[in-house]
Tab-separated table of C-alpha atoms in Angstrom:
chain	number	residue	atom	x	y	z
A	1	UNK	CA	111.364	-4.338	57.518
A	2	UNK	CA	108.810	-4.053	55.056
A	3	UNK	CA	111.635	-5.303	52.354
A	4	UNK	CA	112.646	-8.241	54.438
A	5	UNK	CA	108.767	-9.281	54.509
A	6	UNK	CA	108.321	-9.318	50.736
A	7	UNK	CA	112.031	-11.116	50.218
A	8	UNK	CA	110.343	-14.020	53.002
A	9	UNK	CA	107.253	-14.577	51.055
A	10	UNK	CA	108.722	-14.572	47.609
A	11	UNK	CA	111.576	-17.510	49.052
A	12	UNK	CA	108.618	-19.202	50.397
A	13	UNK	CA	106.493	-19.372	47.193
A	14	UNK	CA	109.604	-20.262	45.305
A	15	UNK	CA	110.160	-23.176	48.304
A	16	UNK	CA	106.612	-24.591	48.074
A	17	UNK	CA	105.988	-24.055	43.590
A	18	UNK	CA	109.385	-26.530	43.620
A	19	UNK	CA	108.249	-29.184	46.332
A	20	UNK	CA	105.303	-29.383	43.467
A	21	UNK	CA	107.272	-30.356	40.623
A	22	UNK	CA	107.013	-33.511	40.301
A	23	UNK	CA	108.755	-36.437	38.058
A	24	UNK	CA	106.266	-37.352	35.014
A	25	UNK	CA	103.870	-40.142	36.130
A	26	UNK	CA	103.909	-38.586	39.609
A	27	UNK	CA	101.420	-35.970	40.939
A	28	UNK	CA	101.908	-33.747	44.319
A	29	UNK	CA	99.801	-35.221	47.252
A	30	UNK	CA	99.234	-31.689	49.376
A	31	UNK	CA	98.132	-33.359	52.425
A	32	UNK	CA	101.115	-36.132	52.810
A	33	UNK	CA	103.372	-33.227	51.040
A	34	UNK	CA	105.252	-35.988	48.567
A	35	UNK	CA	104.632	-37.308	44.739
A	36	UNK	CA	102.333	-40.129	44.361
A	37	UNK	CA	102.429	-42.447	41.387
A	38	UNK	CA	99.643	-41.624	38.801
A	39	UNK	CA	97.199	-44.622	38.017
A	40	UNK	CA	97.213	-44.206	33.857
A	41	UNK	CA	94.833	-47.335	34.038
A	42	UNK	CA	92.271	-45.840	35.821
A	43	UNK	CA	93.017	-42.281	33.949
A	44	UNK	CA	93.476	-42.699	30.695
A	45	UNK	CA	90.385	-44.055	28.865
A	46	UNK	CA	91.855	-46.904	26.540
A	47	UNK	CA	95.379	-46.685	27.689
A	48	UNK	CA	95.404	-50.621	26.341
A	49	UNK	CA	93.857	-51.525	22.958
A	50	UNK	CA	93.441	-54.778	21.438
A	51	UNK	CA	91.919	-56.392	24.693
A	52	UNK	CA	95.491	-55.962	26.411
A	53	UNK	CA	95.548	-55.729	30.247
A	54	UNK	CA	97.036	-52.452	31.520
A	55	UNK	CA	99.121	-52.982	34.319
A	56	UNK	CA	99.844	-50.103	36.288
A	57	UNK	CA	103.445	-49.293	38.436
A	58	UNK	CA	105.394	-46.038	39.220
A	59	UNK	CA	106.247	-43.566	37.449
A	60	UNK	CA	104.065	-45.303	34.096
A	61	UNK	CA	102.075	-48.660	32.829
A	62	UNK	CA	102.335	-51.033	30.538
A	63	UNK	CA	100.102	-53.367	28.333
A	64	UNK	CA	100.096	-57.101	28.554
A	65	UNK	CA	98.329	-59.812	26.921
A	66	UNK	CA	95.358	-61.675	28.876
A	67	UNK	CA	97.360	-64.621	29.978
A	68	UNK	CA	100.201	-62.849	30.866
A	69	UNK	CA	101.671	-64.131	34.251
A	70	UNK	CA	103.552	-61.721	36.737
A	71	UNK	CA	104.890	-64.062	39.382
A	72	UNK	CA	106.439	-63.089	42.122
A	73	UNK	CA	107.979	-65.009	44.780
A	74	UNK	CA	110.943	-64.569	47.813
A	75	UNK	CA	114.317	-66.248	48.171
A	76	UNK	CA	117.728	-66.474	49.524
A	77	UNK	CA	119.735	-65.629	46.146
A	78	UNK	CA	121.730	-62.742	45.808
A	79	UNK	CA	121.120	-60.843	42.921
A	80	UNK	CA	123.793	-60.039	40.342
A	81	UNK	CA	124.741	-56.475	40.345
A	82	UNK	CA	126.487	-54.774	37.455
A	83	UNK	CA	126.664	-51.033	36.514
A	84	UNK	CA	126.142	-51.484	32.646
A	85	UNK	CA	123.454	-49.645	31.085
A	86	UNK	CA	120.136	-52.106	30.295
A	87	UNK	CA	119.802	-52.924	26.617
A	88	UNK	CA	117.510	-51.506	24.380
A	89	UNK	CA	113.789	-52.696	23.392
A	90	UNK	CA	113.163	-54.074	27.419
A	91	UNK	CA	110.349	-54.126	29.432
A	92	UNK	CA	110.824	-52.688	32.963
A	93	UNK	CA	108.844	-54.292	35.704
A	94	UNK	CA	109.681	-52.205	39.076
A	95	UNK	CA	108.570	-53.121	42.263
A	96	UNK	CA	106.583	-50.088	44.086
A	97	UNK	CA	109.491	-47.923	46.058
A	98	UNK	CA	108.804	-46.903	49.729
A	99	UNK	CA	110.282	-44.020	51.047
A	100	UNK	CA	108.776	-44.266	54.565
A	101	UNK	CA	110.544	-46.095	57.721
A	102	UNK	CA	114.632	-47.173	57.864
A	103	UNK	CA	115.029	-49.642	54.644
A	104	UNK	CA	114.250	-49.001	50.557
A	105	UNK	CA	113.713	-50.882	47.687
A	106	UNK	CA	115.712	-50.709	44.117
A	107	UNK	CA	113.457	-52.614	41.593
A	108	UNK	CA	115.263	-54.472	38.755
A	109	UNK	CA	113.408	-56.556	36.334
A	110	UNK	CA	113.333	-60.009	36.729
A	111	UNK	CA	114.248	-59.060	40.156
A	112	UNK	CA	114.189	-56.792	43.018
A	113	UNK	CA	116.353	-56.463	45.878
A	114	UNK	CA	114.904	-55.297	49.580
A	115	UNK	CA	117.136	-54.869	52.240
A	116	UNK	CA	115.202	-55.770	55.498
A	117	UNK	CA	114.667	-53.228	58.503
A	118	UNK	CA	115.155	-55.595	61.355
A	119	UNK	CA	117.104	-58.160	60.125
A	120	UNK	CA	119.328	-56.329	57.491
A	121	UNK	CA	119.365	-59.643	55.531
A	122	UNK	CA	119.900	-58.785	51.442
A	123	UNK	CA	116.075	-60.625	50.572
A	124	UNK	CA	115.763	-61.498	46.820
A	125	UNK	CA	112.269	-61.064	44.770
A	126	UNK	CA	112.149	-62.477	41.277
A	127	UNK	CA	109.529	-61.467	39.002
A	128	UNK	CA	108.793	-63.979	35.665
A	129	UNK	CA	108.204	-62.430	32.595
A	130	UNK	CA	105.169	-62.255	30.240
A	131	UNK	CA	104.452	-65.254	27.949
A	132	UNK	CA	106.590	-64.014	25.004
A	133	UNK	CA	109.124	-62.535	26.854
A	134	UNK	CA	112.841	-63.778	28.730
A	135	UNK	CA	114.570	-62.121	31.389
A	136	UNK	CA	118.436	-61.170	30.019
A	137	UNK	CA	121.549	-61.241	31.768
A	138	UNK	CA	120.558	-57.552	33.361
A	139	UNK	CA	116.962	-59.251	34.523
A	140	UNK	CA	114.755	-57.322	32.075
A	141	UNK	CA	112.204	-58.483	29.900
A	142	UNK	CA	113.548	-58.626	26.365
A	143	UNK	CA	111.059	-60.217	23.835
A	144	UNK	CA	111.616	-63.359	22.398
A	145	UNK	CA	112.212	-63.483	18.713
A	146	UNK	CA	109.645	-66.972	17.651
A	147	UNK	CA	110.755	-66.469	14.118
A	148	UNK	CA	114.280	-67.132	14.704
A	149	UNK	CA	116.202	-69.397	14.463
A	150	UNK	CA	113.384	-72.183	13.795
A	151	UNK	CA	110.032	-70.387	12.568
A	152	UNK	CA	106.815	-71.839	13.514
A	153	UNK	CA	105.034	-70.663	10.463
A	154	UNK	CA	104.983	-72.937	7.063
A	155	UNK	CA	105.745	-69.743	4.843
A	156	UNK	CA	106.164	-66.339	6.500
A	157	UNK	CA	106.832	-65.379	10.187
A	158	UNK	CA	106.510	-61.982	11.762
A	159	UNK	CA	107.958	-61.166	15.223
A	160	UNK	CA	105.551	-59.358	17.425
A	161	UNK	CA	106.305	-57.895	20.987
A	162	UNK	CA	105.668	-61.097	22.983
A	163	UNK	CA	104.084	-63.236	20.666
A	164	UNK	CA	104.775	-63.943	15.946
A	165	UNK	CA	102.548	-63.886	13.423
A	166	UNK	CA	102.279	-65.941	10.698
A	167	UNK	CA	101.301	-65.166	6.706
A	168	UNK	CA	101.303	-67.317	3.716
A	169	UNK	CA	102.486	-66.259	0.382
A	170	UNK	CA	100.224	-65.792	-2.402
A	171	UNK	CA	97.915	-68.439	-2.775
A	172	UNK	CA	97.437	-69.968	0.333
A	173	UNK	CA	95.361	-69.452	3.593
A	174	UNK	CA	96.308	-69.921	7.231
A	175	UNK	CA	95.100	-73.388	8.216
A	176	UNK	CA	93.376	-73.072	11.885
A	177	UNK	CA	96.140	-74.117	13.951
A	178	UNK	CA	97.086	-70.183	12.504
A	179	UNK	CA	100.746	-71.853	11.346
A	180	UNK	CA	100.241	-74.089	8.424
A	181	UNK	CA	99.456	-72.976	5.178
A	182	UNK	CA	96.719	-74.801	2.903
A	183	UNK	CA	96.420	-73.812	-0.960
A	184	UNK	CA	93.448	-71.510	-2.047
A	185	UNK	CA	91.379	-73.535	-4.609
A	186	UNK	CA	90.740	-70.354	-6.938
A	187	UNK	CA	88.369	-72.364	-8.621
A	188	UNK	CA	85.907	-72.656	-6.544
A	189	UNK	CA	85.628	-68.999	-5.798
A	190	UNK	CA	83.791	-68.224	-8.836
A	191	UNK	CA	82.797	-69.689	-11.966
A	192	UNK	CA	83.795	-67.303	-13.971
A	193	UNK	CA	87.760	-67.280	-13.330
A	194	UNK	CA	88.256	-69.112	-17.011
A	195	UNK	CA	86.093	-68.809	-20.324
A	196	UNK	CA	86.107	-72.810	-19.889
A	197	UNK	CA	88.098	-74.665	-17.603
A	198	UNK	CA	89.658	-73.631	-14.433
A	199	UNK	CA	92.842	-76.072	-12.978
A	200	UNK	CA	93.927	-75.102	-9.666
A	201	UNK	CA	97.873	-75.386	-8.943
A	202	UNK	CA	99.638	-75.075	-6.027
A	203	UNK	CA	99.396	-71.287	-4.865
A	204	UNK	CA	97.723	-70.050	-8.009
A	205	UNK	CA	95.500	-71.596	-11.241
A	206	UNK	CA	95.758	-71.508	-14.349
A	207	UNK	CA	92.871	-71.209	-17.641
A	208	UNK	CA	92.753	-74.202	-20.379
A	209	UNK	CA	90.980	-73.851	-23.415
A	210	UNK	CA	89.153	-77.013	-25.264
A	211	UNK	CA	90.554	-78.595	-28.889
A	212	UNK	CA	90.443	-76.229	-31.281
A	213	UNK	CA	90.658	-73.124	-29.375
A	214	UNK	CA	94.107	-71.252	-27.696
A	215	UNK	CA	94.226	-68.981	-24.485
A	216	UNK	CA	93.713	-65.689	-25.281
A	217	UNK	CA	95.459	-63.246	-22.382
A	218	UNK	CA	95.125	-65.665	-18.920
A	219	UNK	CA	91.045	-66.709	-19.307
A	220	UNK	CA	90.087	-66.039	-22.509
A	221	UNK	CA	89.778	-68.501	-25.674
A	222	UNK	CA	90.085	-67.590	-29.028
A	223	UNK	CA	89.184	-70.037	-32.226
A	224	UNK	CA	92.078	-71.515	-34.175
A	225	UNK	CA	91.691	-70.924	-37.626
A	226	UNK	CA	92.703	-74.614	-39.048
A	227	UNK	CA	92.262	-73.598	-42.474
A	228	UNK	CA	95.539	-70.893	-41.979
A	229	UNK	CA	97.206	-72.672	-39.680
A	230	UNK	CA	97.829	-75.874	-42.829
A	231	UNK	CA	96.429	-77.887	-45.780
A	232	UNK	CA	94.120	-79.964	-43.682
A	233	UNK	CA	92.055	-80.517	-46.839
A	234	UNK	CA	92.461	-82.045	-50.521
A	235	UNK	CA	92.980	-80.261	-53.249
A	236	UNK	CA	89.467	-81.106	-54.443
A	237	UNK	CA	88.010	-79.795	-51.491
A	238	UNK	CA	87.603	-75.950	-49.796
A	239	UNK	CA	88.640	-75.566	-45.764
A	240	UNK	CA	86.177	-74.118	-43.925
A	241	UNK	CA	86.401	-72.793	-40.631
A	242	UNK	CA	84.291	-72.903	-37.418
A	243	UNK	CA	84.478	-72.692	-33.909
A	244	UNK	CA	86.041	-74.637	-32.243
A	245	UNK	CA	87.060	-77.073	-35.392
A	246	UNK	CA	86.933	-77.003	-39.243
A	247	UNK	CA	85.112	-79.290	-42.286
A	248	UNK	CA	86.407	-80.220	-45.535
A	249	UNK	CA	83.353	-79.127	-48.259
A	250	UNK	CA	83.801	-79.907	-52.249
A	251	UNK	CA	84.747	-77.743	-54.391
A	252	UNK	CA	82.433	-78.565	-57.069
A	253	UNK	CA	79.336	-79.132	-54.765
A	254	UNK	CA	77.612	-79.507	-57.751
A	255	UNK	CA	75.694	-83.018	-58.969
A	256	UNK	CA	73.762	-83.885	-62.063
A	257	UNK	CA	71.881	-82.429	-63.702
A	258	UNK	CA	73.615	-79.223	-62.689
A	259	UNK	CA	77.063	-78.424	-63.951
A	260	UNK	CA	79.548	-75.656	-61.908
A	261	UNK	CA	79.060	-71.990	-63.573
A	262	UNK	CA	81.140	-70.542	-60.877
A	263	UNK	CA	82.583	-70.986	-57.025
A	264	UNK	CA	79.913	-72.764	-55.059
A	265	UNK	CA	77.048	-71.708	-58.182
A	266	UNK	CA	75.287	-75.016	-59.805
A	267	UNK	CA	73.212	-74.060	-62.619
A	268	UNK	CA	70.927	-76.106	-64.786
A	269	UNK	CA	71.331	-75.963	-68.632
A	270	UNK	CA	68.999	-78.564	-69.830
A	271	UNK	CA	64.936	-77.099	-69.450
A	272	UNK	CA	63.791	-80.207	-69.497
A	273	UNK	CA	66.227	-82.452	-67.216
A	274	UNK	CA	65.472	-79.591	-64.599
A	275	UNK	CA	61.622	-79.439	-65.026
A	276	UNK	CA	60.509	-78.769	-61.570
A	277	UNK	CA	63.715	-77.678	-59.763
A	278	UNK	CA	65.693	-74.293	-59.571
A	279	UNK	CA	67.356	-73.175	-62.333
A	280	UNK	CA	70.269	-72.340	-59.998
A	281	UNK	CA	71.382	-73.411	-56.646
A	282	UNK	CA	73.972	-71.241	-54.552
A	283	UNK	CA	76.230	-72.704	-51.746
A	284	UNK	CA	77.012	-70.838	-48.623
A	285	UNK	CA	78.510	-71.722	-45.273
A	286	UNK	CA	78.091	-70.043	-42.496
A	287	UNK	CA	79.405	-70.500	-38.239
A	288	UNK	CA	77.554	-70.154	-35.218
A	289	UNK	CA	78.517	-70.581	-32.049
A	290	UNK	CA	76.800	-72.815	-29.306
A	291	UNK	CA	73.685	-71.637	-27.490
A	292	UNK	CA	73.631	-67.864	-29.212
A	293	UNK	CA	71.422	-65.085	-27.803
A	294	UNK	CA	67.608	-65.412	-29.712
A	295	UNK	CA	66.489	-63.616	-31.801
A	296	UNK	CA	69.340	-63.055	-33.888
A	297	UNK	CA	69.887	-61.836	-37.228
A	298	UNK	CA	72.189	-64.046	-38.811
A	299	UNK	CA	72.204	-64.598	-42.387
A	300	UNK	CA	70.744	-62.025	-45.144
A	301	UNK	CA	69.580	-62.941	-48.613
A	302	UNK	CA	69.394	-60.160	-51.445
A	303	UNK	CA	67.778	-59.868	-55.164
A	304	UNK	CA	70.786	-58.897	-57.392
A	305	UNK	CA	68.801	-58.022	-60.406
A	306	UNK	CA	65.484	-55.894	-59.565
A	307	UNK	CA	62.964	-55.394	-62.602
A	308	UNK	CA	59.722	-52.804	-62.959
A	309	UNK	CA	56.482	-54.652	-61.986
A	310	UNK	CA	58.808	-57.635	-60.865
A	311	UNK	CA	57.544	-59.064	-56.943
A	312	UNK	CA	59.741	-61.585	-55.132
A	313	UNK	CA	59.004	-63.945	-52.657
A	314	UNK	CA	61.077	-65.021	-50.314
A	315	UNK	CA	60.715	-68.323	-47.602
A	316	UNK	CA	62.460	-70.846	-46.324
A	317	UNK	CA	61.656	-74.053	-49.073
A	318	UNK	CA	63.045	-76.910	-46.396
A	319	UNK	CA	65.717	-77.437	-43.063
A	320	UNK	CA	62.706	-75.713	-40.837
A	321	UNK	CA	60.838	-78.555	-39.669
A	322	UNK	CA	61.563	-77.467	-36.137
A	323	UNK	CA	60.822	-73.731	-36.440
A	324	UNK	CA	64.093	-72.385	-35.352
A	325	UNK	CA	64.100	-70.161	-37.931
A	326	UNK	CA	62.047	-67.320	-39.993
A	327	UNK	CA	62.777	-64.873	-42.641
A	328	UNK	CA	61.960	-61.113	-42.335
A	329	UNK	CA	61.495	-59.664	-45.775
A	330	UNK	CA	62.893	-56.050	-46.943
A	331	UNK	CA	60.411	-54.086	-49.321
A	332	UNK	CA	61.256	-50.999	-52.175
A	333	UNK	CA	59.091	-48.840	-53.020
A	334	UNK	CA	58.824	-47.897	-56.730
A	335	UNK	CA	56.783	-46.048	-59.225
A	336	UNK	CA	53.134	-45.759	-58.865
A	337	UNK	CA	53.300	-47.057	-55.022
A	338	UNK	CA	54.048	-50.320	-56.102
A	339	UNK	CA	56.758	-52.151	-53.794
A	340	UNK	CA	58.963	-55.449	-54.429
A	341	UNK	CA	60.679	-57.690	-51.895
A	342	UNK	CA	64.285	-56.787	-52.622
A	343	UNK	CA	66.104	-58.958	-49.632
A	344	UNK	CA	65.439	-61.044	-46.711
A	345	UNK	CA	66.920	-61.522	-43.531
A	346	UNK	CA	67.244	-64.876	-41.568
A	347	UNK	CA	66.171	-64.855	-38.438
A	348	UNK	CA	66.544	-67.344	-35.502
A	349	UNK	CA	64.239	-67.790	-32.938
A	350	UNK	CA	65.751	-70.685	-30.987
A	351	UNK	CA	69.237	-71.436	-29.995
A	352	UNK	CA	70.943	-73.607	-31.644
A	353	UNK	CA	72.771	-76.690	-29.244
A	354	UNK	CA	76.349	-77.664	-31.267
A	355	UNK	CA	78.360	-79.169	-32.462
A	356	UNK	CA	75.625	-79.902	-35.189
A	357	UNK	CA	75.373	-78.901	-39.074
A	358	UNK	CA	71.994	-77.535	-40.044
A	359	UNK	CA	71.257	-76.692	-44.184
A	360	UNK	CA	68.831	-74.849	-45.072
A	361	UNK	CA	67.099	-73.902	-48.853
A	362	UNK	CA	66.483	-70.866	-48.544
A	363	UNK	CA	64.444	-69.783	-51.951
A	364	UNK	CA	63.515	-66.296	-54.257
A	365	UNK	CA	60.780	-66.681	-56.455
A	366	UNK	CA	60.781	-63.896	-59.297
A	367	UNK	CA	57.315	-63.485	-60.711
A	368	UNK	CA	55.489	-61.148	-63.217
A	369	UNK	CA	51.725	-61.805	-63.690
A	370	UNK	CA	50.837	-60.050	-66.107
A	371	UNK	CA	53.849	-60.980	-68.080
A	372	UNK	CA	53.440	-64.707	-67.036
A	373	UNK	CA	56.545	-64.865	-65.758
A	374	UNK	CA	57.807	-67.297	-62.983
A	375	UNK	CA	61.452	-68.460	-62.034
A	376	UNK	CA	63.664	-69.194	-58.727
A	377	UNK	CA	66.845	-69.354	-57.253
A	378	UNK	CA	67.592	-71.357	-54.368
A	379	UNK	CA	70.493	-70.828	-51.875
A	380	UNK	CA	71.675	-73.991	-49.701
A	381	UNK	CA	72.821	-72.373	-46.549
A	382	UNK	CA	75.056	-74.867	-44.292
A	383	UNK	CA	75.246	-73.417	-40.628
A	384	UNK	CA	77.660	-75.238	-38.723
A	385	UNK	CA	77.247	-74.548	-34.796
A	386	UNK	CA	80.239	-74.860	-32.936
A	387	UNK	CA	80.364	-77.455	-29.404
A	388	UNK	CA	80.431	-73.675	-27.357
A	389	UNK	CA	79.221	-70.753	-26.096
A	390	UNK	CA	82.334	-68.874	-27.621
C-alpha cells in the first residue's frame, strides 16, 4: 500500500511538471491551467531600437517602423491553401489563436482564415503589410527590394528590411530629398587644401600651382629652375634664378671707370678717375621669397684679409631709405684686448612684398689711424623677392 502511494504521487508530479512546459513565448497560467502568450513589449526593456514600434502577437513580437499600417478587414474570399513550406526572409503576422468554445483560428500572413461557430461559413481576414513590405503568393510579408530593378538613389542604393538607403560615392553628399547626390566643393572646406589654388572637380579637386612653379606631390609647389631647364639668356648675360621666375644680369656688370678683374668683381685702376669711390665693387644676387618671417638673417658679409691694429666698419652706404634692413656686426678679439669687426650679417626687419628687386651697397671700410690708413670695398647686393609666400 505504502508502495502504491509513493508510485501515485511521483505519476502525479511527473503529470503536473509536463502540463508546465510550455512552447517558448508562452508561460503557464496556474489558475486557467493553459500557456498564455508572453508580452516581450511590455517585458523586455528595449525589445525595439531605433524608435521602431514593437508589436506584440503569440508565441513572439516584432519591430515595425512608426508609420507602419496593420490593416485588417473581413470578406467573402476564400483563401488559397497550399502545403508548400513559406519562403525564407518573411515576416509572420498571426492572428491571436483561441482555443476556447467549438471553432479555431489558423493565422496566415496576409491572411487568416476563421471558421464560424454558428454559421460554419469559411470567413476571410486579410492583413496589409508594412510600408516596405508585399504579401507573396503564400500571404507573407516578404520585403521589397527598392534598389532593384530601378534604384531610387543617384549613385549607390542599399536594401534595408522595409525601406533602402542611399550613399554617394566619393565626393558627393546626399542632397535633402536623401536620393540625389550634389558634389562636395573641397574647396571651401579649408583654405589650406592647396599651397595656392584650389579647383574643385566633379567628386574630387585638384591643386594648381602659379607660372613658374610645378606641383610638388598633390598641394605642394616647388620653383622651376629656368636657368636648368634652357638658355633663356644671351651669351653676354648670366641666368639667374628666383622664385617663381628668373632675370637675365650682365656678365660684365662692370662700367667705366672700372674694368672686370674677375666674375661679378669691378675694380678701379686709375687713383685719380676713382677719387672718391670704392676701389672695388662686388656683385651679388640673392632670392627671397614674398612676405618672409622678420627678423631674418639673410645675407652675411665677411673681411677676407684681417691685419694687426686694422678696425673695419661695416653699414649699409645706400638701398635703406625705408629701414627694412640693418647690419649686425661680428667682432675678434686679438692681442692686447684689442678687437676688429671681421663680418657682418644682414638683417631684415620688415617683410619684403614681391615681385620687386631691391639693391643694396653694402660697404667695409678698412682703417688704421695711426698708420693713416683708409680704404673700402663695396658689395652691390640685388635681392630679388619673388610674387609668393613660397
Amino acid at each position: 500500500m505504502k508502495m502504491l502511494h509513493i508510485f501515485f504521487c511521483l505519476s502525479l508530479l511527473i503529470i503536473m511538471a509536463s502540463a508546465q512546459q510550455c512552447t517558448e513565448g508562452y508561460e503557464f497560467n496556474t489558475e486557467e491551467q493553459e500557456c498564455k502568450d508572453i508580452n516581450e513589449c511590455e517585458t523586455l526593456p528595449d525589445a525595439c531600437k531605433g524608435g521602431m514600434s514593437c508589436i506584440n502577437h503569440y508565441g513572439g513580437y516584432f519591430c515595425l517602423p512608426q508609420n507602419a499600417q496593420i490593416i485588417i478587414s473581413n470578406g467573402e474570399e476564400e483563401p488559397t491553401t497550399t502545403t508548400r513550406p513559406p519562403p525564407p526572409h518573411f515576416i509572420h503576422l498571426p492572428a491571436a489563436p483561441s482555443h476556447r468554445g467549438n471553432h479555431q483560428t489558423t493565422s496566415n500572413q496576409g491572411s487568416v482564415r476563421s471558421t464560424d461557430q454558428v454559421s460554419g461559413r469559411a470567413r476571410l481576414t486579410s492583413v496589409q503589410c508594412p510600408i516596405g513590405f508585399s504579401p507573396d503568393e503564400f500571404n507573407y510579408c516578404r520585403d521589397v527590394n527598392e534598389c532593384v530593378p530601378s534604384s531610387p538613389c543617384q549613385h549607390l542604393c542599399y536594401n534595408l528590411p522595409g525601406s533602402f538607403m542611399c550613399q554617394c560615392e566619393q565626393g558627393y553628399e546626399l542632397t535633402p530629398d536623401q536620393l540625389s547626390c550634389q558634389d562636395v566643393d573641397e574647396c571651401l572646406l579649408s583654405s589650406y587644401m592647396c599651397q595656392w589654388q584650389c579647383v574643385n572637380q566633379p567628386g574630387s579637386y585638384s591643386c594648381v600651382c602659379p607660372e613658374g612653379y610645378q606641383l610638388q606631390g598633390t598641394r605642394m609647389c616647388q620653383d622651376i629652375n629656368e636657368c636648368e631647364t634652357g638658355p633663356n639668356c644671351s651669351e653676354n648675360q648670366v641666368c639667374w634664378n628666383y622664385f617663381g621666375g628668373y632675370r637675365c644680369y650682365p656678365r660684365n656688370p662692370c662700367q667705366d671707370p672700372y674694368v672686370q678683374t674677375g666674375e661679378g668683381r669691378c675694380s678701379c685702376q686709375s687713383l685719380s678717375a676713382c677719387r672718391g669711390l670704392p676701389p672695388s665693387i662686388v656683385y651679388k644676387y640673392m632670392s627671397i621669397t614674398s612676405e618672409r618671417s622678420v627678423p631674418a638673417d639673410i645675407f652675411q658679409i665677411q673681411a677676407t684679409s684681417v691685419f694687426p691694429n686694422m678696425h673695419n666698419t661695416f653699414r649699409i652706404k645706400a638701398g635703406n631709405e625705408e629701414g627694412q634692413f640693418f647690419l649686425r656686426t661680428f667682432r675678434r678679439f686679438a692681442v692686447k684686448k684689442r678687437s676688429s669687426n671681421v663680418s657682418a650679417m644682414l638683417v631684415m626687419t620688415r617683410p619684403l612684398i614681391g615681385p620687386r628687386e631691391h639693391v643694396l651697397d653694402l660697404e667695409m671700410v678698412t682703417q688704421n689711424s695711426a698708420l693713416s690708413y683708409r680704404s673700402s670695398s663695396l658689395l652691390r647686393l640685388t635681392i630679388i623677392v619673388g610674387p609668393y609666400a613660397f
